[in-house]
Amino acid sequence: MALTRRAFTAASIAAPAILAGRAVAAGRPVTVASLLGEDKPETKIWRRVTEKLAQSAAGRFDLRVVPNAALGGEKEVAEGLRLGSVQASLFTISALSSWVPDGQLLDLPFLFRDRAHLKRVLAGPLGEELKRKYEAQGFVVLGFINYGARHLLAKEPLTTPASVKGKRIRVIQSPLHTELWSGLGAHPTPIPIPETYNALKTGVVDCMDLTKSAYVGFKLHEVVPYLIETGHIWATGVVAVSASFWKGLSAEDKTAFAAAAGEAAGYFDELIVADEDASMAKAKAEGGRVVQPEDRPGWEAGARKVWASFAPKLGGIEKIEAIASSA
């Protein structure tokens, strides 16, 4: 029997959901963008949110997670969130610096001693201050996350600050990251994360920096086998939803979604630690090498230049020094 136009349209709409192995949900549709696949924390966190909402807000939300950067890199997804075409995603602080420059405080190199130090700082007034500023720009932050420390990735062991001089380095589209590497004599080139593999493979850039989890998540160990364990920046991120989506929720639904996202943020941090270990084991088995940096005082001296340069924009050097020395 031939399909009527109405029946064909209905079938077309239903098909993607059926192919995905679930019936069409009646809840509010929530398009969620993830940069990586189902096996990585960046996607697993949203499966956790879905599970929690199934318990606390059964039938009221339909999270449609789109993995593997199918909706673009962080900048594209951020624009989508502000426009309301994407309702939720994770973002690095760096990627949001165009809208909230104050967030760059968290990206200052060698500012935080470890994960715990960063977490304590964000649990205080600074975290609340930044949340208000993100919301004013269309990003409702429901939790902070830690992607792990950023390390230098290269085709050769660039272990000293002097060794990066003249190298073309891929950077996040952030003024702070650009200034850090240009100050060390490298040539920063902003490139969206989905394009970095080809850029490194073809020689558009020589090196970049990234976390251990994402290093293997994007298969970069295949093209830049050396990970120089600089740990220069703790890659802070946020679990965010669009302001337009958030404003449309009832108080009850806001409470449920915020609780699910907050719990999932802690789950994400646990997953990242485990994933770093698994990722580096995979990299080692496939030819990757971890080497230690030399001349750490030289690396830290380069970082201090960035502190001084950005201090007037980030509340002053006293504020930065207070964070660095806080318990």
PDB file of C-alpha atoms in Angstrom, residues 49-302:
ATOM      1  CA  VAL A  49      22.139  12.533  33.695  1.00  0.00           C
ATOM      2  CA  THR A  50      19.554  10.549  31.700  1.00  0.00           C
ATOM      3  CA  GLU A  51      19.530   7.776  34.324  1.00  0.00           C
ATOM      4  CA  LYS A  52      19.109  10.233  37.175  1.00  0.00           C
ATOM      5  CA  LEU A  53      16.294  12.095  35.438  1.00  0.00           C
ATOM      6  CA  ALA A  54      14.508   8.805  34.756  1.00  0.00           C
ATOM      7  CA  GLN A  55      14.305   8.451  38.550  1.00  0.00           C
ATOM      8  CA  SER A  56      13.588  12.034  39.591  1.00  0.00           C
ATOM      9  CA  ALA A  57      11.634  13.362  36.581  1.00  0.00           C
ATOM     10  CA  ALA A  58      10.300  10.260  34.825  1.00  0.00           C
ATOM     11  CA  GLY A  59       8.970  11.011  31.352  1.00  0.00           C
ATOM     12  CA  ARG A  60       9.601  14.750  31.546  1.00  0.00           C
ATOM     13  CA  PHE A  61      12.884  14.921  29.567  1.00  0.00           C
ATOM     14  CA  ASP A  62      14.126  13.243  26.389  1.00  0.00           C
ATOM     15  CA  LEU A  63      17.912  13.687  26.192  1.00  0.00           C
ATOM     16  CA  ARG A  64      19.135  13.219  22.621  1.00  0.00           C
ATOM     17  CA  VAL A  65      22.914  12.934  22.865  1.00  0.00           C
ATOM     18  CA  VAL A  66      24.812  13.652  19.637  1.00  0.00           C
ATOM     19  CA  PRO A  67      28.405  12.331  20.065  1.00  0.00           C
ATOM     20  CA  ASN A  68      31.668  12.556  18.122  1.00  0.00           C
ATOM     21  CA  ALA A  69      31.532  16.323  17.495  1.00  0.00           C
ATOM     22  CA  ALA A  70      28.752  15.810  14.938  1.00  0.00           C
ATOM     23  CA  LEU A  71      27.373  19.234  15.893  1.00  0.00           C
ATOM     24  CA  GLY A  72      30.782  20.895  15.612  1.00  0.00           C
ATOM     25  CA  GLY A  73      33.593  21.943  17.914  1.00  0.00           C
ATOM     26  CA  GLU A  74      33.182  23.849  21.152  1.00  0.00           C
ATOM     27  CA  LYS A  75      32.776  27.261  19.526  1.00  0.00           C
ATOM     28  CA  GLU A  76      30.046  26.047  17.176  1.00  0.00           C
ATOM     29  CA  VAL A  77      28.228  24.248  19.984  1.00  0.00           C
ATOM     30  CA  ALA A  78      28.502  27.317  22.231  1.00  0.00           C
ATOM     31  CA  GLU A  79      26.879  29.433  19.537  1.00  0.00           C
ATOM     32  CA  GLY A  80      24.175  26.801  19.214  1.00  0.00           C
ATOM     33  CA  LEU A  81      23.560  26.897  22.945  1.00  0.00           C
ATOM     34  CA  ARG A  82      23.208  30.685  22.907  1.00  0.00           C
ATOM     35  CA  LEU A  83      20.784  30.453  19.977  1.00  0.00           C
ATOM     36  CA  GLY A  84      18.840  27.627  21.615  1.00  0.00           C
ATOM     37  CA  SER A  85      19.398  25.034  18.866  1.00  0.00           C
ATOM     38  CA  VAL A  86      21.488  23.008  21.337  1.00  0.00           C
ATOM     39  CA  GLN A  87      20.171  22.712  24.882  1.00  0.00           C
ATOM     40  CA  ALA A  88      23.111  21.216  26.776  1.00  0.00           C
ATOM     41  CA  SER A  89      26.805  20.411  26.528  1.00  0.00           C
ATOM     42  CA  LEU A  90      30.153  20.492  28.280  1.00  0.00           C
ATOM     43  CA  PHE A  91      32.598  23.318  27.623  1.00  0.00           C
ATOM     44  CA  THR A  92      36.132  24.097  28.605  1.00  0.00           C
ATOM     45  CA  ILE A  93      36.546  27.467  30.294  1.00  0.00           C
ATOM     46  CA  SER A  94      38.937  28.342  27.484  1.00  0.00           C
ATOM     47  CA  ALA A  95      36.289  27.920  24.789  1.00  0.00           C
ATOM     48  CA  LEU A  96      33.951  30.323  26.588  1.00  0.00           C
ATOM     49  CA  SER A  97      36.552  33.044  27.102  1.00  0.00           C
ATOM     50  CA  SER A  98      35.167  35.070  24.183  1.00  0.00           C
ATOM     51  CA  TRP A  99      31.975  35.603  26.176  1.00  0.00           C
ATOM     52  CA  VAL A 100      33.313  35.530  29.745  1.00  0.00           C
ATOM     53  CA  PRO A 101      36.959  36.664  29.764  1.00  0.00           C
ATOM     54  CA  ASP A 102      37.031  36.448  33.583  1.00  0.00           C
ATOM     55  CA  GLY A 103      36.950  32.653  33.277  1.00  0.00           C
ATOM     56  CA  GLN A 104      40.524  32.798  31.982  1.00  0.00           C
ATOM     57  CA  LEU A 105      41.605  33.115  35.605  1.00  0.00           C
ATOM     58  CA  LEU A 106      41.170  29.338  35.840  1.00  0.00           C
ATOM     59  CA  ASP A 107      43.413  28.862  32.800  1.00  0.00           C
ATOM     60  CA  LEU A 108      46.425  30.686  34.210  1.00  0.00           C
ATOM     61  CA  PRO A 109      49.382  28.296  33.858  1.00  0.00           C
ATOM     62  CA  PHE A 110      50.789  26.712  37.027  1.00  0.00           C
ATOM     63  CA  LEU A 111      48.167  28.463  39.191  1.00  0.00           C
ATOM     64  CA  PHE A 112      46.688  25.351  40.810  1.00  0.00           C
ATOM     65  CA  ARG A 113      48.749  22.731  42.610  1.00  0.00           C
ATOM     66  CA  ASP A 114      46.402  19.800  41.987  1.00  0.00           C
ATOM     67  CA  ARG A 115      42.799  18.740  41.415  1.00  0.00           C
ATOM     68  CA  ALA A 116      41.819  19.257  45.036  1.00  0.00           C
ATOM     69  CA  HIS A 117      43.154  22.829  45.094  1.00  0.00           C
ATOM     70  CA  LEU A 118      41.104  23.737  42.019  1.00  0.00           C
ATOM     71  CA  LYS A 119      37.969  22.091  43.408  1.00  0.00           C
ATOM     72  CA  ARG A 120      38.207  23.999  46.702  1.00  0.00           C
ATOM     73  CA  VAL A 121      38.573  27.324  44.900  1.00  0.00           C
ATOM     74  CA  LEU A 122      35.544  26.679  42.691  1.00  0.00           C
ATOM     75  CA  ALA A 123      33.434  25.645  45.678  1.00  0.00           C
ATOM     76  CA  GLY A 124      33.893  29.151  47.080  1.00  0.00           C
ATOM     77  CA  PRO A 125      32.862  32.671  46.041  1.00  0.00           C
ATOM     78  CA  LEU A 126      34.799  32.552  42.754  1.00  0.00           C
ATOM     79  CA  GLY A 127      32.661  29.683  41.489  1.00  0.00           C
ATOM     80  CA  GLU A 128      29.424  31.533  42.231  1.00  0.00           C
ATOM     81  CA  GLU A 129      30.770  34.732  40.682  1.00  0.00           C
ATOM     82  CA  LEU A 130      31.647  32.943  37.447  1.00  0.00           C
ATOM     83  CA  LYS A 131      28.285  31.166  37.277  1.00  0.00           C
ATOM     84  CA  ARG A 132      26.494  34.527  37.331  1.00  0.00           C
ATOM     85  CA  LYS A 133      28.701  35.833  34.524  1.00  0.00           C
ATOM     86  CA  TYR A 134      28.167  32.749  32.356  1.00  0.00           C
ATOM     87  CA  GLU A 135      24.405  32.934  32.813  1.00  0.00           C
ATOM     88  CA  ALA A 136      24.417  36.566  31.696  1.00  0.00           C
ATOM     89  CA  GLN A 137      25.894  35.338  28.400  1.00  0.00           C
ATOM     90  CA  GLY A 138      23.375  32.544  27.873  1.00  0.00           C
ATOM     91  CA  PHE A 139      25.168  29.647  29.610  1.00  0.00           C
ATOM     92  CA  VAL A 140      23.494  28.324  32.750  1.00  0.00           C
ATOM     93  CA  VAL A 141      26.260  26.454  34.589  1.00  0.00           C
ATOM     94  CA  LEU A 142      25.016  23.515  36.654  1.00  0.00           C
ATOM     95  CA  GLY A 143      28.439  22.266  37.692  1.00  0.00           C
ATOM     96  CA  PHE A 144      32.180  22.604  37.206  1.00  0.00           C
ATOM     97  CA  ILE A 145      34.209  19.667  35.899  1.00  0.00           C
ATOM     98  CA  ASN A 146      37.901  18.862  35.633  1.00  0.00           C
ATOM     99  CA  TYR A 147      39.195  17.449  32.347  1.00  0.00           C
ATOM    100  CA  GLY A 148      42.647  16.890  33.856  1.00  0.00           C
ATOM    101  CA  ALA A 149      45.942  18.669  33.361  1.00  0.00           C
ATOM    102  CA  ARG A 150      47.033  19.865  29.935  1.00  0.00           C
ATOM    103  CA  HIS A 151      50.348  18.554  28.647  1.00  0.00           C
ATOM    104  CA  LEU A 152      52.449  19.355  25.597  1.00  0.00           C
ATOM    105  CA  LEU A 153      52.028  16.890  22.704  1.00  0.00           C
ATOM    106  CA  ALA A 154      54.635  16.740  19.949  1.00  0.00           C
ATOM    107  CA  LYS A 155      56.340  14.709  17.257  1.00  0.00           C
ATOM    108  CA  GLU A 156      59.613  14.983  19.175  1.00  0.00           C
ATOM    109  CA  PRO A 157      60.506  15.373  22.874  1.00  0.00           C
ATOM    110  CA  LEU A 158      60.174  19.136  23.372  1.00  0.00           C
ATOM    111  CA  THR A 159      61.218  19.030  27.005  1.00  0.00           C
ATOM    112  CA  THR A 160      62.497  22.582  27.595  1.00  0.00           C
ATOM    113  CA  PRO A 161      60.883  25.991  27.069  1.00  0.00           C
ATOM    114  CA  ALA A 162      63.616  26.765  24.526  1.00  0.00           C
ATOM    115  CA  SER A 163      62.710  23.706  22.458  1.00  0.00           C
ATOM    116  CA  VAL A 164      59.278  25.062  21.530  1.00  0.00           C
ATOM    117  CA  LYS A 165      60.726  28.245  20.037  1.00  0.00           C
ATOM    118  CA  GLY A 166      59.798  28.518  16.369  1.00  0.00           C
ATOM    119  CA  LYS A 167      57.352  25.597  16.529  1.00  0.00           C
ATOM    120  CA  ARG A 168      53.862  25.945  15.109  1.00  0.00           C
ATOM    121  CA  ILE A 169      51.516  25.013  17.938  1.00  0.00           C
ATOM    122  CA  ARG A 170      47.790  24.466  17.781  1.00  0.00           C
ATOM    123  CA  VAL A 171      46.026  26.440  20.490  1.00  0.00           C
ATOM    124  CA  ILE A 172      42.503  26.803  21.805  1.00  0.00           C
ATOM    125  CA  GLN A 173      40.778  29.885  20.442  1.00  0.00           C
ATOM    126  CA  SER A 174      41.693  31.841  23.576  1.00  0.00           C
ATOM    127  CA  PRO A 175      43.844  34.963  24.035  1.00  0.00           C
ATOM    128  CA  LEU A 176      45.498  33.509  27.137  1.00  0.00           C
ATOM    129  CA  HIS A 177      46.611  30.310  25.419  1.00  0.00           C
ATOM    130  CA  THR A 178      47.875  32.309  22.472  1.00  0.00           C
ATOM    131  CA  GLU A 179      49.908  34.591  24.715  1.00  0.00           C
ATOM    132  CA  LEU A 180      51.370  31.714  26.732  1.00  0.00           C
ATOM    133  CA  TRP A 181      52.860  29.980  23.701  1.00  0.00           C
ATOM    134  CA  SER A 182      53.842  33.103  21.775  1.00  0.00           C
ATOM    135  CA  GLY A 183      55.678  34.233  24.919  1.00  0.00           C
ATOM    136  CA  LEU A 184      57.706  31.025  24.730  1.00  0.00           C
ATOM    137  CA  GLY A 185      58.611  31.778  21.121  1.00  0.00           C
ATOM    138  CA  ALA A 186      56.179  29.388  19.425  1.00  0.00           C
ATOM    139  CA  HIS A 187      53.756  30.333  16.645  1.00  0.00           C
ATOM    140  CA  PRO A 188      50.186  29.774  17.948  1.00  0.00           C
ATOM    141  CA  THR A 189      47.545  28.672  15.454  1.00  0.00           C
ATOM    142  CA  PRO A 190      43.907  28.427  16.603  1.00  0.00           C
ATOM    143  CA  ILE A 191      42.324  25.241  15.207  1.00  0.00           C
ATOM    144  CA  PRO A 192      39.025  23.594  16.288  1.00  0.00           C
ATOM    145  CA  ILE A 193      39.637  20.321  18.099  1.00  0.00           C
ATOM    146  CA  PRO A 194      37.975  18.077  15.460  1.00  0.00           C
ATOM    147  CA  GLU A 195      40.506  19.336  12.893  1.00  0.00           C
ATOM    148  CA  THR A 196      43.660  18.835  14.972  1.00  0.00           C
ATOM    149  CA  TYR A 197      44.443  15.270  13.863  1.00  0.00           C
ATOM    150  CA  ASN A 198      44.736  16.236  10.211  1.00  0.00           C
ATOM    151  CA  ALA A 199      46.527  19.486  11.027  1.00  0.00           C
ATOM    152  CA  LEU A 200      49.208  17.565  12.926  1.00  0.00           C
ATOM    153  CA  LYS A 201      49.395  14.755  10.394  1.00  0.00           C
ATOM    154  CA  THR A 202      49.869  17.098   7.438  1.00  0.00           C
ATOM    155  CA  GLY A 203      52.296  19.424   9.208  1.00  0.00           C
ATOM    156  CA  VAL A 204      50.040  22.470   9.424  1.00  0.00           C
ATOM    157  CA  VAL A 205      51.173  22.514  13.073  1.00  0.00           C
ATOM    158  CA  ASP A 206      53.991  20.717  14.884  1.00  0.00           C
ATOM    159  CA  CYS A 207      52.538  20.317  18.344  1.00  0.00           C
ATOM    160  CA  MET A 208      49.671  21.209  20.675  1.00  0.00           C
ATOM    161  CA  ASP A 209      48.614  20.798  24.290  1.00  0.00           C
ATOM    162  CA  LEU A 210      45.766  18.674  25.627  1.00  0.00           C
ATOM    163  CA  THR A 211      44.661  16.421  28.462  1.00  0.00           C
ATOM    164  CA  LYS A 212      45.645  12.756  28.578  1.00  0.00           C
ATOM    165  CA  SER A 213      42.080  11.548  28.122  1.00  0.00           C
ATOM    166  CA  ALA A 214      41.436  13.654  25.023  1.00  0.00           C
ATOM    167  CA  TYR A 215      44.934  12.880  23.670  1.00  0.00           C
ATOM    168  CA  VAL A 216      43.844   9.313  23.064  1.00  0.00           C
ATOM    169  CA  GLY A 217      40.150  10.115  22.616  1.00  0.00           C
ATOM    170  CA  PHE A 218      41.029  12.019  19.442  1.00  0.00           C
ATOM    171  CA  LYS A 219      43.712   9.421  18.510  1.00  0.00           C
ATOM    172  CA  LEU A 220      46.380  12.108  18.525  1.00  0.00           C
ATOM    173  CA  HIS A 221      49.003   9.668  19.830  1.00  0.00           C
ATOM    174  CA  GLU A 222      49.067   8.332  16.278  1.00  0.00           C
ATOM    175  CA  VAL A 223      50.447  11.614  14.909  1.00  0.00           C
ATOM    176  CA  VAL A 224      52.181  13.197  17.939  1.00  0.00           C
ATOM    177  CA  PRO A 225      53.618  10.237  19.880  1.00  0.00           C
ATOM    178  CA  TYR A 226      55.349  12.293  22.591  1.00  0.00           C
ATOM    179  CA  LEU A 227      53.447  13.555  25.615  1.00  0.00           C
ATOM    180  CA  ILE A 228      55.654  15.913  27.612  1.00  0.00           C
ATOM    181  CA  GLU A 229      54.163  15.864  31.119  1.00  0.00           C
ATOM    182  CA  THR A 230      54.158  19.612  31.749  1.00  0.00           C
ATOM    183  CA  GLY A 231      50.785  19.747  33.535  1.00  0.00           C
ATOM    184  CA  HIS A 232      50.835  23.491  32.925  1.00  0.00           C
ATOM    185  CA  ILE A 233      47.072  24.139  33.032  1.00  0.00           C
ATOM    186  CA  TRP A 234      44.256  22.299  34.783  1.00  0.00           C
ATOM    187  CA  ALA A 235      41.566  22.140  32.113  1.00  0.00           C
ATOM    188  CA  THR A 236      38.457  23.324  33.907  1.00  0.00           C
ATOM    189  CA  GLY A 237      35.072  22.917  32.286  1.00  0.00           C
ATOM    190  CA  VAL A 238      31.383  23.438  32.899  1.00  0.00           C
ATOM    191  CA  VAL A 239      28.192  21.444  32.545  1.00  0.00           C
ATOM    192  CA  ALA A 240      25.932  23.996  30.893  1.00  0.00           C
ATOM    193  CA  VAL A 241      22.424  24.360  29.497  1.00  0.00           C
ATOM    194  CA  SER A 242      21.052  27.151  27.353  1.00  0.00           C
ATOM    195  CA  ALA A 243      19.398  30.035  29.178  1.00  0.00           C
ATOM    196  CA  SER A 244      16.337  29.856  26.922  1.00  0.00           C
ATOM    197  CA  PHE A 245      15.864  26.164  27.716  1.00  0.00           C
ATOM    198  CA  TRP A 246      16.360  26.792  31.414  1.00  0.00           C
ATOM    199  CA  LYS A 247      13.857  29.645  31.577  1.00  0.00           C
ATOM    200  CA  GLY A 248      11.222  27.402  30.028  1.00  0.00           C
ATOM    201  CA  LEU A 249      11.420  24.816  32.824  1.00  0.00           C
ATOM    202  CA  SER A 250       9.181  24.661  35.866  1.00  0.00           C
ATOM    203  CA  ALA A 251      10.752  25.092  39.286  1.00  0.00           C
ATOM    204  CA  GLU A 252      10.331  21.344  39.859  1.00  0.00           C
ATOM    205  CA  ASP A 253      12.075  20.449  36.603  1.00  0.00           C
ATOM    206  CA  LYS A 254      14.898  22.895  37.271  1.00  0.00           C
ATOM    207  CA  THR A 255      15.497  21.253  40.630  1.00  0.00           C
ATOM    208  CA  ALA A 256      15.546  17.768  39.102  1.00  0.00           C
ATOM    209  CA  PHE A 257      17.808  18.715  36.194  1.00  0.00           C
ATOM    210  CA  ALA A 258      20.234  20.672  38.399  1.00  0.00           C
ATOM    211  CA  ALA A 259      20.519  17.788  40.851  1.00  0.00           C
ATOM    212  CA  ALA A 260      21.126  15.258  38.071  1.00  0.00           C
ATOM    213  CA  ALA A 261      23.762  17.457  36.408  1.00  0.00           C
ATOM    214  CA  GLY A 262      25.474  18.229  39.708  1.00  0.00           C
ATOM    215  CA  GLU A 263      25.771  14.558  40.615  1.00  0.00           C
ATOM    216  CA  ALA A 264      26.955  13.720  37.108  1.00  0.00           C
ATOM    217  CA  ALA A 265      29.683  16.373  37.317  1.00  0.00           C
ATOM    218  CA  GLY A 266      31.242  14.475  40.230  1.00  0.00           C
ATOM    219  CA  TYR A 267      30.852  11.238  38.285  1.00  0.00           C
ATOM    220  CA  PHE A 268      32.632  12.835  35.319  1.00  0.00           C
ATOM    221  CA  ASP A 269      35.628  13.783  37.467  1.00  0.00           C
ATOM    222  CA  GLU A 270      35.911  10.188  38.673  1.00  0.00           C
ATOM    223  CA  LEU A 271      35.644   8.864  35.121  1.00  0.00           C
ATOM    224  CA  ILE A 272      38.371  11.216  33.879  1.00  0.00           C
ATOM    225  CA  VAL A 273      40.898   9.931  36.412  1.00  0.00           C
ATOM    226  CA  ALA A 274      40.237   6.324  35.386  1.00  0.00           C
ATOM    227  CA  ASP A 275      40.142   7.223  31.712  1.00  0.00           C
ATOM    228  CA  GLU A 276      43.521   8.949  31.900  1.00  0.00           C
ATOM    229  CA  ASP A 277      45.106   5.711  33.105  1.00  0.00           C
ATOM    230  CA  ALA A 278      43.377   3.640  30.431  1.00  0.00           C
ATOM    231  CA  SER A 279      44.184   6.182  27.736  1.00  0.00           C
ATOM    232  CA  MET A 280      47.880   6.310  28.514  1.00  0.00           C
ATOM    233  CA  ALA A 281      48.087   2.508  28.640  1.00  0.00           C
ATOM    234  CA  LYS A 282      46.551   2.423  25.155  1.00  0.00           C
ATOM    235  CA  ALA A 283      48.911   5.143  23.903  1.00  0.00           C
ATOM    236  CA  LYS A 284      51.932   3.253  25.238  1.00  0.00           C
ATOM    237  CA  ALA A 285      50.794   0.023  23.591  1.00  0.00           C
ATOM    238  CA  GLU A 286      50.474   1.866  20.285  1.00  0.00           C
ATOM    239  CA  GLY A 287      53.808   3.659  20.320  1.00  0.00           C
ATOM    240  CA  GLY A 288      53.121   6.685  22.470  1.00  0.00           C
ATOM    241  CA  ARG A 289      55.770   7.896  24.923  1.00  0.00           C
ATOM    242  CA  VAL A 290      55.580   9.974  28.093  1.00  0.00           C
ATOM    243  CA  VAL A 291      58.623  12.109  28.877  1.00  0.00           C
ATOM    244  CA  GLN A 292      59.304  14.522  31.711  1.00  0.00           C
ATOM    245  CA  PRO A 293      59.908  18.235  31.123  1.00  0.00           C
ATOM    246  CA  GLU A 294      63.257  19.806  31.899  1.00  0.00           C
ATOM    247  CA  ASP A 295      63.945  23.281  33.281  1.00  0.00           C
ATOM    248  CA  ARG A 296      60.670  23.564  35.196  1.00  0.00           C
ATOM    249  CA  PRO A 297      61.705  26.999  36.563  1.00  0.00           C
ATOM    250  CA  GLY A 298      61.908  28.129  32.935  1.00  0.00           C
ATOM    251  CA  TRP A 299      58.392  26.878  32.208  1.00  0.00           C
ATOM    252  CA  GLU A 300      57.059  28.575  35.343  1.00  0.00           C
ATOM    253  CA  ALA A 301      58.839  31.826  34.501  1.00  0.00           C
ATOM    254  CA  GLY A 302      57.023  31.853  31.170  1.00  0.00           C
TER     255      GLY A 302
END
